[in-house]
Amino acid sequence: MVGGWFDIGLGGMEHAYKMLPEETRSRSKMVIGPWDHSFNPSGDLTYPNGDGISSMAPAIEWFVIGI
C-alpha cells in the first residue's frame, strides 16, 4: 500500500492496513511518502528526487522483486 502524508485518503488507508488479517499484514508493506494523492511532492521541504513518483516502473519493479 502506498500513500502520501498530504493525501486526503491516508487515514482510510491506514485503517484498511490495520484491518488486514495478521498473516496478510505480516507479508505486506505500507509506504507513506512526502506527496499528495497524485504522487506530486508536497509540503515545505525540497527532496533530492523532487519529481515524486513520475513513473509506475519503479513500483512495478519493487513488486516483482518482492515476490
PDB file with SEQRES, HELIX, SHEET and CRYST1 records, atoms N, CA, C and O in Angstrom:
SEQRES   1 A   67  MET VAL GLY GLY TRP PHE ASP ILE GLY LEU GLY GLY MET          
SEQRES   2 A   67  GLU HIS ALA TYR LYS MET LEU PRO GLU GLU THR ARG SER          
SEQRES   3 A   67  ARG SER LYS MET VAL ILE GLY PRO TRP ASP HIS SER PHE          
SEQRES   4 A   67  ASN PRO SER GLY ASP LEU THR TYR PRO ASN GLY ASP GLY          
SEQRES   5 A   67  ILE SER SER MET ALA PRO ALA ILE GLU TRP PHE VAL ILE          
SEQRES   6 A   67  GLY ILE                                                      
HELIX    1 AA1 LEU A   10  MET A   19  1                                  10    
HELIX    2 AA2 GLU A   22  SER A   26  1                                   5    
HELIX    3 AA3 ALA A   57  GLY A   66  1                                  10    
SHEET    1 AA1 2 VAL A   2  GLY A   4  0                                        
SHEET    2 AA1 2 VAL A  31  GLY A  33  1                                        
CRYST1    1.000    1.000    1.000  90.00  90.00  90.00 P 1           1          
ATOM      1  N   MET A   1       0.852  -1.160   0.000  1.00  0.00           N  
ATOM      2  CA  MET A   1       0.000   0.000   0.000  1.00  0.00           C  
ATOM      3  C   MET A   1       0.900   1.226   0.000  1.00  0.00           C  
ATOM      4  O   MET A   1       1.883   1.287   0.739  1.00  0.00           O  
ATOM      5  N   VAL A   2       0.560   2.193  -0.828  1.00  0.00           N  
ATOM      6  CA  VAL A   2       1.355   3.418  -0.935  1.00  0.00           C  
ATOM      7  C   VAL A   2       0.444   4.619  -0.741  1.00  0.00           C  
ATOM      8  O   VAL A   2      -0.598   4.733  -1.386  1.00  0.00           O  
ATOM      9  N   GLY A   3       0.843   5.503   0.142  1.00  0.00           N  
ATOM     10  CA  GLY A   3       0.081   6.713   0.396  1.00  0.00           C  
ATOM     11  C   GLY A   3       1.013   7.879   0.646  1.00  0.00           C  
ATOM     12  O   GLY A   3       2.224   7.702   0.782  1.00  0.00           O  
ATOM     13  N   GLY A   4       0.456   9.048   0.706  1.00  0.00           N  
ATOM     14  CA  GLY A   4       1.255  10.240   0.953  1.00  0.00           C  
ATOM     15  C   GLY A   4       0.776  10.979   2.187  1.00  0.00           C  
ATOM     16  O   GLY A   4      -0.406  10.937   2.528  1.00  0.00           O  
ATOM     17  N   TRP A   5       1.701  11.659   2.856  1.00  0.00           N  
ATOM     18  CA  TRP A   5       1.341  12.435   4.036  1.00  0.00           C  
ATOM     19  C   TRP A   5       0.295  13.495   3.712  1.00  0.00           C  
ATOM     20  O   TRP A   5      -0.474  13.902   4.583  1.00  0.00           O  
ATOM     21  N   PHE A   6       0.269  13.939   2.465  1.00  0.00           N  
ATOM     22  CA  PHE A   6      -0.648  15.006   2.060  1.00  0.00           C  
ATOM     23  C   PHE A   6      -1.819  14.463   1.242  1.00  0.00           C  
ATOM     24  O   PHE A   6      -2.496  15.223   0.551  1.00  0.00           O  
ATOM     25  N   ASP A   7      -2.057  13.161   1.317  1.00  0.00           N  
ATOM     26  CA  ASP A   7      -3.139  12.501   0.593  1.00  0.00           C  
ATOM     27  C   ASP A   7      -4.393  12.513   1.455  1.00  0.00           C  
ATOM     28  O   ASP A   7      -4.356  12.076   2.606  1.00  0.00           O  
ATOM     29  N   ILE A   8      -5.485  13.001   0.922  1.00  0.00           N  
ATOM     30  CA  ILE A   8      -6.737  13.070   1.676  1.00  0.00           C  
ATOM     31  C   ILE A   8      -7.223  11.681   2.102  1.00  0.00           C  
ATOM     32  O   ILE A   8      -7.989  11.570   3.060  1.00  0.00           O  
ATOM     33  N   GLY A   9      -6.796  10.631   1.417  1.00  0.00           N  
ATOM     34  CA  GLY A   9      -7.237   9.280   1.744  1.00  0.00           C  
ATOM     35  C   GLY A   9      -6.311   8.521   2.675  1.00  0.00           C  
ATOM     36  O   GLY A   9      -6.504   7.325   2.892  1.00  0.00           O  
ATOM     37  N   LEU A  10      -5.302   9.195   3.233  1.00  0.00           N  
ATOM     38  CA  LEU A  10      -4.322   8.492   4.063  1.00  0.00           C  
ATOM     39  C   LEU A  10      -4.951   7.837   5.292  1.00  0.00           C  
ATOM     40  O   LEU A  10      -4.610   6.703   5.626  1.00  0.00           O  
ATOM     41  N   GLY A  11      -5.845   8.522   5.955  1.00  0.00           N  
ATOM     42  CA  GLY A  11      -6.476   7.955   7.148  1.00  0.00           C  
ATOM     43  C   GLY A  11      -7.213   6.658   6.857  1.00  0.00           C  
ATOM     44  O   GLY A  11      -7.126   5.698   7.622  1.00  0.00           O  
ATOM     45  N   GLY A  12      -7.932   6.638   5.752  1.00  0.00           N  
ATOM     46  CA  GLY A  12      -8.645   5.424   5.367  1.00  0.00           C  
ATOM     47  C   GLY A  12      -7.703   4.289   5.013  1.00  0.00           C  
ATOM     48  O   GLY A  12      -7.973   3.127   5.316  1.00  0.00           O  
ATOM     49  N   MET A  13      -6.591   4.633   4.368  1.00  0.00           N  
ATOM     50  CA  MET A  13      -5.627   3.602   4.002  1.00  0.00           C  
ATOM     51  C   MET A  13      -4.967   3.023   5.252  1.00  0.00           C  
ATOM     52  O   MET A  13      -4.764   1.812   5.340  1.00  0.00           O  
ATOM     53  N   GLU A  14      -4.635   3.873   6.212  1.00  0.00           N  
ATOM     54  CA  GLU A  14      -4.055   3.375   7.465  1.00  0.00           C  
ATOM     55  C   GLU A  14      -5.036   2.445   8.173  1.00  0.00           C  
ATOM     56  O   GLU A  14      -4.644   1.398   8.688  1.00  0.00           O  
ATOM     57  N   HIS A  15      -6.295   2.825   8.196  1.00  0.00           N  
ATOM     58  CA  HIS A  15      -7.316   1.981   8.819  1.00  0.00           C  
ATOM     59  C   HIS A  15      -7.416   0.640   8.092  1.00  0.00           C  
ATOM     60  O   HIS A  15      -7.472  -0.410   8.732  1.00  0.00           O  
ATOM     61  N   ALA A  16      -7.439   0.671   6.757  1.00  0.00           N  
ATOM     62  CA  ALA A  16      -7.535  -0.565   5.979  1.00  0.00           C  
ATOM     63  C   ALA A  16      -6.336  -1.467   6.238  1.00  0.00           C  
ATOM     64  O   ALA A  16      -6.482  -2.685   6.337  1.00  0.00           O  
ATOM     65  N   TYR A  17      -5.153  -0.872   6.348  1.00  0.00           N  
ATOM     66  CA  TYR A  17      -3.947  -1.663   6.617  1.00  0.00           C  
ATOM     67  C   TYR A  17      -4.050  -2.341   7.983  1.00  0.00           C  
ATOM     68  O   TYR A  17      -3.713  -3.517   8.119  1.00  0.00           O  
ATOM     69  N   LYS A  18      -4.508  -1.612   8.984  1.00  0.00           N  
ATOM     70  CA  LYS A  18      -4.647  -2.174  10.325  1.00  0.00           C  
ATOM     71  C   LYS A  18      -5.696  -3.279  10.369  1.00  0.00           C  
ATOM     72  O   LYS A  18      -5.624  -4.166  11.219  1.00  0.00           O  
ATOM     73  N   MET A  19      -6.669  -3.236   9.461  1.00  0.00           N  
ATOM     74  CA  MET A  19      -7.742  -4.233   9.447  1.00  0.00           C  
ATOM     75  C   MET A  19      -7.365  -5.501   8.682  1.00  0.00           C  
ATOM     76  O   MET A  19      -8.106  -6.483   8.720  1.00  0.00           O  
ATOM     77  N   LEU A  20      -6.226  -5.496   7.988  1.00  0.00           N  
ATOM     78  CA  LEU A  20      -5.795  -6.706   7.294  1.00  0.00           C  
ATOM     79  C   LEU A  20      -5.581  -7.822   8.298  1.00  0.00           C  
ATOM     80  O   LEU A  20      -5.155  -7.565   9.424  1.00  0.00           O  
ATOM     81  N   PRO A  21      -5.868  -9.053   7.913  1.00  0.00           N  
ATOM     82  CA  PRO A  21      -5.560 -10.171   8.813  1.00  0.00           C  
ATOM     83  C   PRO A  21      -4.062 -10.161   9.133  1.00  0.00           C  
ATOM     84  O   PRO A  21      -3.250  -9.800   8.281  1.00  0.00           O  
ATOM     85  N   GLU A  22      -3.699 -10.551  10.339  1.00  0.00           N  
ATOM     86  CA  GLU A  22      -2.300 -10.510  10.788  1.00  0.00           C  
ATOM     87  C   GLU A  22      -1.365 -11.215   9.806  1.00  0.00           C  
ATOM     88  O   GLU A  22      -0.280 -10.709   9.517  1.00  0.00           O  
ATOM     89  N   GLU A  23      -1.769 -12.367   9.294  1.00  0.00           N  
ATOM     90  CA  GLU A  23      -0.916 -13.102   8.350  1.00  0.00           C  
ATOM     91  C   GLU A  23      -0.654 -12.266   7.089  1.00  0.00           C  
ATOM     92  O   GLU A  23       0.475 -12.220   6.601  1.00  0.00           O  
ATOM     93  N   THR A  24      -1.674 -11.620   6.573  1.00  0.00           N  
ATOM     94  CA  THR A  24      -1.520 -10.778   5.385  1.00  0.00           C  
ATOM     95  C   THR A  24      -0.673  -9.555   5.700  1.00  0.00           C  
ATOM     96  O   THR A  24       0.217  -9.194   4.929  1.00  0.00           O  
ATOM     97  N   ARG A  25      -0.947  -8.921   6.823  1.00  0.00           N  
ATOM     98  CA  ARG A  25      -0.199  -7.719   7.199  1.00  0.00           C  
ATOM     99  C   ARG A  25       1.278  -8.026   7.417  1.00  0.00           C  
ATOM    100  O   ARG A  25       2.128  -7.189   7.116  1.00  0.00           O  
ATOM    101  N   SER A  26       1.596  -9.206   7.933  1.00  0.00           N  
ATOM    102  CA  SER A  26       2.995  -9.558   8.174  1.00  0.00           C  
ATOM    103  C   SER A  26       3.767  -9.746   6.871  1.00  0.00           C  
ATOM    104  O   SER A  26       4.997  -9.687   6.865  1.00  0.00           O  
ATOM    105  N   ARG A  27       3.055  -9.973   5.767  1.00  0.00           N  
ATOM    106  CA  ARG A  27       3.707 -10.132   4.464  1.00  0.00           C  
ATOM    107  C   ARG A  27       3.522  -8.910   3.578  1.00  0.00           C  
ATOM    108  O   ARG A  27       3.846  -8.943   2.391  1.00  0.00           O  
ATOM    109  N   SER A  28       3.005  -7.836   4.150  1.00  0.00           N  
ATOM    110  CA  SER A  28       2.693  -6.630   3.386  1.00  0.00           C  
ATOM    111  C   SER A  28       3.562  -5.467   3.845  1.00  0.00           C  
ATOM    112  O   SER A  28       4.211  -5.517   4.890  1.00  0.00           O  
ATOM    113  N   LYS A  29       3.552  -4.428   3.035  1.00  0.00           N  
ATOM    114  CA  LYS A  29       4.263  -3.204   3.380  1.00  0.00           C  
ATOM    115  C   LYS A  29       3.335  -2.024   3.126  1.00  0.00           C  
ATOM    116  O   LYS A  29       2.490  -2.049   2.231  1.00  0.00           O  
ATOM    117  N   MET A  30       3.519  -0.991   3.941  1.00  0.00           N  
ATOM    118  CA  MET A  30       2.798   0.254   3.740  1.00  0.00           C  
ATOM    119  C   MET A  30       3.850   1.354   3.656  1.00  0.00           C  
ATOM    120  O   MET A  30       4.633   1.543   4.586  1.00  0.00           O  
ATOM    121  N   VAL A  31       3.865   2.071   2.548  1.00  0.00           N  
ATOM    122  CA  VAL A  31       4.829   3.141   2.320  1.00  0.00           C  
ATOM    123  C   VAL A  31       4.078   4.469   2.331  1.00  0.00           C  
ATOM    124  O   VAL A  31       3.091   4.642   1.617  1.00  0.00           O  
ATOM    125  N   ILE A  32       4.554   5.394   3.142  1.00  0.00           N  
ATOM    126  CA  ILE A  32       3.969   6.736   3.193  1.00  0.00           C  
ATOM    127  C   ILE A  32       5.088   7.709   2.852  1.00  0.00           C  
ATOM    128  O   ILE A  32       6.120   7.740   3.523  1.00  0.00           O  
ATOM    129  N   GLY A  33       4.880   8.495   1.818  1.00  0.00           N  
ATOM    130  CA  GLY A  33       5.921   9.418   1.373  1.00  0.00           C  
ATOM    131  C   GLY A  33       5.458  10.861   1.377  1.00  0.00           C  
ATOM    132  O   GLY A  33       4.307  11.158   1.697  1.00  0.00           O  
ATOM    133  N   PRO A  34       6.371  11.759   1.015  1.00  0.00           N  
ATOM    134  CA  PRO A  34       6.077  13.204   1.063  1.00  0.00           C  
ATOM    135  C   PRO A  34       5.355  13.705  -0.178  1.00  0.00           C  
ATOM    136  O   PRO A  34       5.845  14.611  -0.852  1.00  0.00           O  
ATOM    137  N   TRP A  35       4.212  13.136  -0.489  1.00  0.00           N  
ATOM    138  CA  TRP A  35       3.488  13.529  -1.690  1.00  0.00           C  
ATOM    139  C   TRP A  35       1.995  13.584  -1.410  1.00  0.00           C  
ATOM    140  O   TRP A  35       1.522  13.214  -0.336  1.00  0.00           O  
ATOM    141  N   ASP A  36       1.264  14.065  -2.427  1.00  0.00           N  
ATOM    142  CA  ASP A  36      -0.191  14.156  -2.311  1.00  0.00           C  
ATOM    143  C   ASP A  36      -0.825  12.951  -2.992  1.00  0.00           C  
ATOM    144  O   ASP A  36      -0.136  11.976  -3.292  1.00  0.00           O  
ATOM    145  N   HIS A  37      -2.123  13.007  -3.238  1.00  0.00           N  
ATOM    146  CA  HIS A  37      -2.852  11.884  -3.830  1.00  0.00           C  
ATOM    147  C   HIS A  37      -2.358  11.528  -5.232  1.00  0.00           C  
ATOM    148  O   HIS A  37      -2.491  10.383  -5.664  1.00  0.00           O  
ATOM    149  N   SER A  38      -1.795  12.492  -5.936  1.00  0.00           N  
ATOM    150  CA  SER A  38      -1.303  12.262  -7.303  1.00  0.00           C  
ATOM    151  C   SER A  38       0.194  12.005  -7.343  1.00  0.00           C  
ATOM    152  O   SER A  38       0.806  12.067  -8.409  1.00  0.00           O  
ATOM    153  N   PHE A  39       0.784  11.718  -6.199  1.00  0.00           N  
ATOM    154  CA  PHE A  39       2.222  11.462  -6.068  1.00  0.00           C  
ATOM    155  C   PHE A  39       3.069  12.673  -6.430  1.00  0.00           C  
ATOM    156  O   PHE A  39       4.232  12.518  -6.802  1.00  0.00           O  
ATOM    157  N   ASN A  40       2.507  13.876  -6.329  1.00  0.00           N  
ATOM    158  CA  ASN A  40       3.276  15.102  -6.531  1.00  0.00           C  
ATOM    159  C   ASN A  40       3.894  15.490  -5.194  1.00  0.00           C  
ATOM    160  O   ASN A  40       3.215  15.454  -4.169  1.00  0.00           O  
ATOM    161  N   PRO A  41       5.183  15.865  -5.189  1.00  0.00           N  
ATOM    162  CA  PRO A  41       5.805  16.283  -3.929  1.00  0.00           C  
ATOM    163  C   PRO A  41       4.996  17.413  -3.302  1.00  0.00           C  
ATOM    164  O   PRO A  41       4.454  18.265  -4.006  1.00  0.00           O  
ATOM    165  N   SER A  42       4.921  17.412  -1.995  1.00  0.00           N  
ATOM    166  CA  SER A  42       4.133  18.414  -1.308  1.00  0.00           C  
ATOM    167  C   SER A  42       4.828  18.794  -0.016  1.00  0.00           C  
ATOM    168  O   SER A  42       5.779  18.127   0.393  1.00  0.00           O  
ATOM    169  N   GLY A  43       4.378  19.834   0.620  1.00  0.00           N  
ATOM    170  CA  GLY A  43       4.985  20.280   1.861  1.00  0.00           C  
ATOM    171  C   GLY A  43       5.988  21.388   1.613  1.00  0.00           C  
ATOM    172  O   GLY A  43       6.091  21.914   0.505  1.00  0.00           O  
ATOM    173  N   ASP A  44       6.726  21.737   2.656  1.00  0.00           N  
ATOM    174  CA  ASP A  44       7.641  22.870   2.554  1.00  0.00           C  
ATOM    175  C   ASP A  44       9.111  22.472   2.453  1.00  0.00           C  
ATOM    176  O   ASP A  44       9.983  23.322   2.633  1.00  0.00           O  
ATOM    177  N   LEU A  45       9.406  21.226   2.175  1.00  0.00           N  
ATOM    178  CA  LEU A  45      10.779  20.767   2.020  1.00  0.00           C  
ATOM    179  C   LEU A  45      11.092  20.476   0.559  1.00  0.00           C  
ATOM    180  O   LEU A  45      10.191  20.227  -0.242  1.00  0.00           O  
ATOM    181  N   THR A  46      12.370  20.508   0.222  1.00  0.00           N  
ATOM    182  CA  THR A  46      12.830  20.126  -1.115  1.00  0.00           C  
ATOM    183  C   THR A  46      13.431  18.724  -1.013  1.00  0.00           C  
ATOM    184  O   THR A  46      14.215  18.444  -0.106  1.00  0.00           O  
ATOM    185  N   TYR A  47      13.063  17.852  -1.941  1.00  0.00           N  
ATOM    186  CA  TYR A  47      13.526  16.472  -1.903  1.00  0.00           C  
ATOM    187  C   TYR A  47      14.485  16.212  -3.060  1.00  0.00           C  
ATOM    188  O   TYR A  47      14.304  16.761  -4.147  1.00  0.00           O  
ATOM    189  N   PRO A  48      15.510  15.373  -2.837  1.00  0.00           N  
ATOM    190  CA  PRO A  48      16.507  15.113  -3.892  1.00  0.00           C  
ATOM    191  C   PRO A  48      15.888  14.655  -5.216  1.00  0.00           C  
ATOM    192  O   PRO A  48      16.318  15.094  -6.283  1.00  0.00           O  
ATOM    193  N   ASN A  49      14.909  13.800  -5.156  1.00  0.00           N  
ATOM    194  CA  ASN A  49      14.221  13.315  -6.353  1.00  0.00           C  
ATOM    195  C   ASN A  49      12.842  13.952  -6.369  1.00  0.00           C  
ATOM    196  O   ASN A  49      11.833  13.252  -6.282  1.00  0.00           O  
ATOM    197  N   GLY A  50      12.791  15.257  -6.479  1.00  0.00           N  
ATOM    198  CA  GLY A  50      11.586  16.034  -6.276  1.00  0.00           C  
ATOM    199  C   GLY A  50      10.479  15.851  -7.278  1.00  0.00           C  
ATOM    200  O   GLY A  50       9.491  16.585  -7.238  1.00  0.00           O  
ATOM    201  N   ASP A  51      10.606  14.896  -8.178  1.00  0.00           N  
ATOM    202  CA  ASP A  51       9.544  14.697  -9.162  1.00  0.00           C  
ATOM    203  C   ASP A  51       8.484  13.721  -8.677  1.00  0.00           C  
ATOM    204  O   ASP A  51       7.616  13.322  -9.452  1.00  0.00           O  
ATOM    205  N   GLY A  52       8.538  13.331  -7.416  1.00  0.00           N  
ATOM    206  CA  GLY A  52       7.551  12.379  -6.900  1.00  0.00           C  
ATOM    207  C   GLY A  52       7.732  11.025  -7.565  1.00  0.00           C  
ATOM    208  O   GLY A  52       8.840  10.668  -7.965  1.00  0.00           O  
ATOM    209  N   ILE A  53       6.675  10.293  -7.682  1.00  0.00           N  
ATOM    210  CA  ILE A  53       6.721   9.019  -8.389  1.00  0.00           C  
ATOM    211  C   ILE A  53       6.202   9.307  -9.783  1.00  0.00           C  
ATOM    212  O   ILE A  53       5.002   9.218 -10.044  1.00  0.00           O  
ATOM    213  N   SER A  54       7.122   9.656 -10.681  1.00  0.00           N  
ATOM    214  CA  SER A  54       6.702  10.073 -12.016  1.00  0.00           C  
ATOM    215  C   SER A  54       6.451   8.898 -12.940  1.00  0.00           C  
ATOM    216  O   SER A  54       5.951   9.079 -14.050  1.00  0.00           O  
ATOM    217  N   SER A  55       6.784   7.719 -12.507  1.00  0.00           N  
ATOM    218  CA  SER A  55       6.594   6.547 -13.347  1.00  0.00           C  
ATOM    219  C   SER A  55       6.210   5.379 -12.458  1.00  0.00           C  
ATOM    220  O   SER A  55       6.710   5.257 -11.340  1.00  0.00           O  
ATOM    221  N   MET A  56       5.349   4.542 -12.933  1.00  0.00           N  
ATOM    222  CA  MET A  56       4.985   3.350 -12.173  1.00  0.00           C  
ATOM    223  C   MET A  56       6.033   2.260 -12.322  1.00  0.00           C  
ATOM    224  O   MET A  56       5.973   1.260 -11.607  1.00  0.00           O  
ATOM    225  N   ALA A  57       6.997   2.422 -13.232  1.00  0.00           N  
ATOM    226  CA  ALA A  57       8.021   1.400 -13.455  1.00  0.00           C  
ATOM    227  C   ALA A  57       8.761   1.032 -12.171  1.00  0.00           C  
ATOM    228  O   ALA A  57       8.912  -0.158 -11.895  1.00  0.00           O  
ATOM    229  N   PRO A  58       9.236   2.008 -11.359  1.00  0.00           N  
ATOM    230  CA  PRO A  58       9.914   1.617 -10.115  1.00  0.00           C  
ATOM    231  C   PRO A  58       9.003   0.835  -9.167  1.00  0.00           C  
ATOM    232  O   PRO A  58       9.454  -0.094  -8.498  1.00  0.00           O  
ATOM    233  N   ALA A  59       7.736   1.205  -9.110  1.00  0.00           N  
ATOM    234  CA  ALA A  59       6.806   0.492  -8.236  1.00  0.00           C  
ATOM    235  C   ALA A  59       6.596  -0.936  -8.719  1.00  0.00           C  
ATOM    236  O   ALA A  59       6.595  -1.867  -7.915  1.00  0.00           O  
ATOM    237  N   ILE A  60       6.422  -1.115 -10.001  1.00  0.00           N  
ATOM    238  CA  ILE A  60       6.238  -2.459 -10.555  1.00  0.00           C  
ATOM    239  C   ILE A  60       7.490  -3.308 -10.311  1.00  0.00           C  
ATOM    240  O   ILE A  60       7.392  -4.480  -9.948  1.00  0.00           O  
ATOM    241  N   GLU A  61       8.656  -2.710 -10.513  1.00  0.00           N  
ATOM    242  CA  GLU A  61       9.907  -3.429 -10.268  1.00  0.00           C  
ATOM    243  C   GLU A  61       9.995  -3.856  -8.803  1.00  0.00           C  
ATOM    244  O   GLU A  61      10.417  -4.972  -8.500  1.00  0.00           O  
ATOM    245  N   TRP A  62       9.592  -2.958  -7.894  1.00  0.00           N  
ATOM    246  CA  TRP A  62       9.629  -3.280  -6.473  1.00  0.00           C  
ATOM    247  C   TRP A  62       8.723  -4.465  -6.172  1.00  0.00           C  
ATOM    248  O   TRP A  62       9.109  -5.356  -5.415  1.00  0.00           O  
ATOM    249  N   PHE A  63       7.519  -4.494  -6.752  1.00  0.00           N  
ATOM    250  CA  PHE A  63       6.603  -5.592  -6.503  1.00  0.00           C  
ATOM    251  C   PHE A  63       7.125  -6.897  -7.090  1.00  0.00           C  
ATOM    252  O   PHE A  63       6.992  -7.949  -6.464  1.00  0.00           O  
ATOM    253  N   VAL A  64       7.708  -6.849  -8.262  1.00  0.00           N  
ATOM    254  CA  VAL A  64       8.223  -8.071  -8.901  1.00  0.00           C  
ATOM    255  C   VAL A  64       9.388  -8.638  -8.100  1.00  0.00           C  
ATOM    256  O   VAL A  64       9.463  -9.848  -7.884  1.00  0.00           O  
ATOM    257  N   ILE A  65      10.294  -7.774  -7.659  1.00  0.00           N  
ATOM    258  CA  ILE A  65      11.440  -8.243  -6.860  1.00  0.00           C  
ATOM    259  C   ILE A  65      10.969  -8.780  -5.528  1.00  0.00           C  
ATOM    260  O   ILE A  65      11.552  -9.726  -4.999  1.00  0.00           O  
ATOM    261  N   GLY A  66       9.912  -8.185  -4.976  1.00  0.00           N  
ATOM    262  CA  GLY A  66       9.417  -8.597  -3.660  1.00  0.00           C  
ATOM    263  C   GLY A  66       8.723  -9.945  -3.637  1.00  0.00           C  
ATOM    264  O   GLY A  66       8.456 -10.490  -2.566  1.00  0.00           O  
ATOM    265  N   ILE A  67       8.427 -10.491  -4.819  1.00  0.00           N  
ATOM    266  CA  ILE A  67       7.703 -11.783  -4.864  1.00  0.00           C  
ATOM    267  C   ILE A  67       8.647 -12.923  -4.558  1.00  0.00           C  
ATOM    268  O   ILE A  67       8.233 -14.082  -4.547  1.00  0.00           O  
TER     269      ILE A  67                                                      
END                                                                             
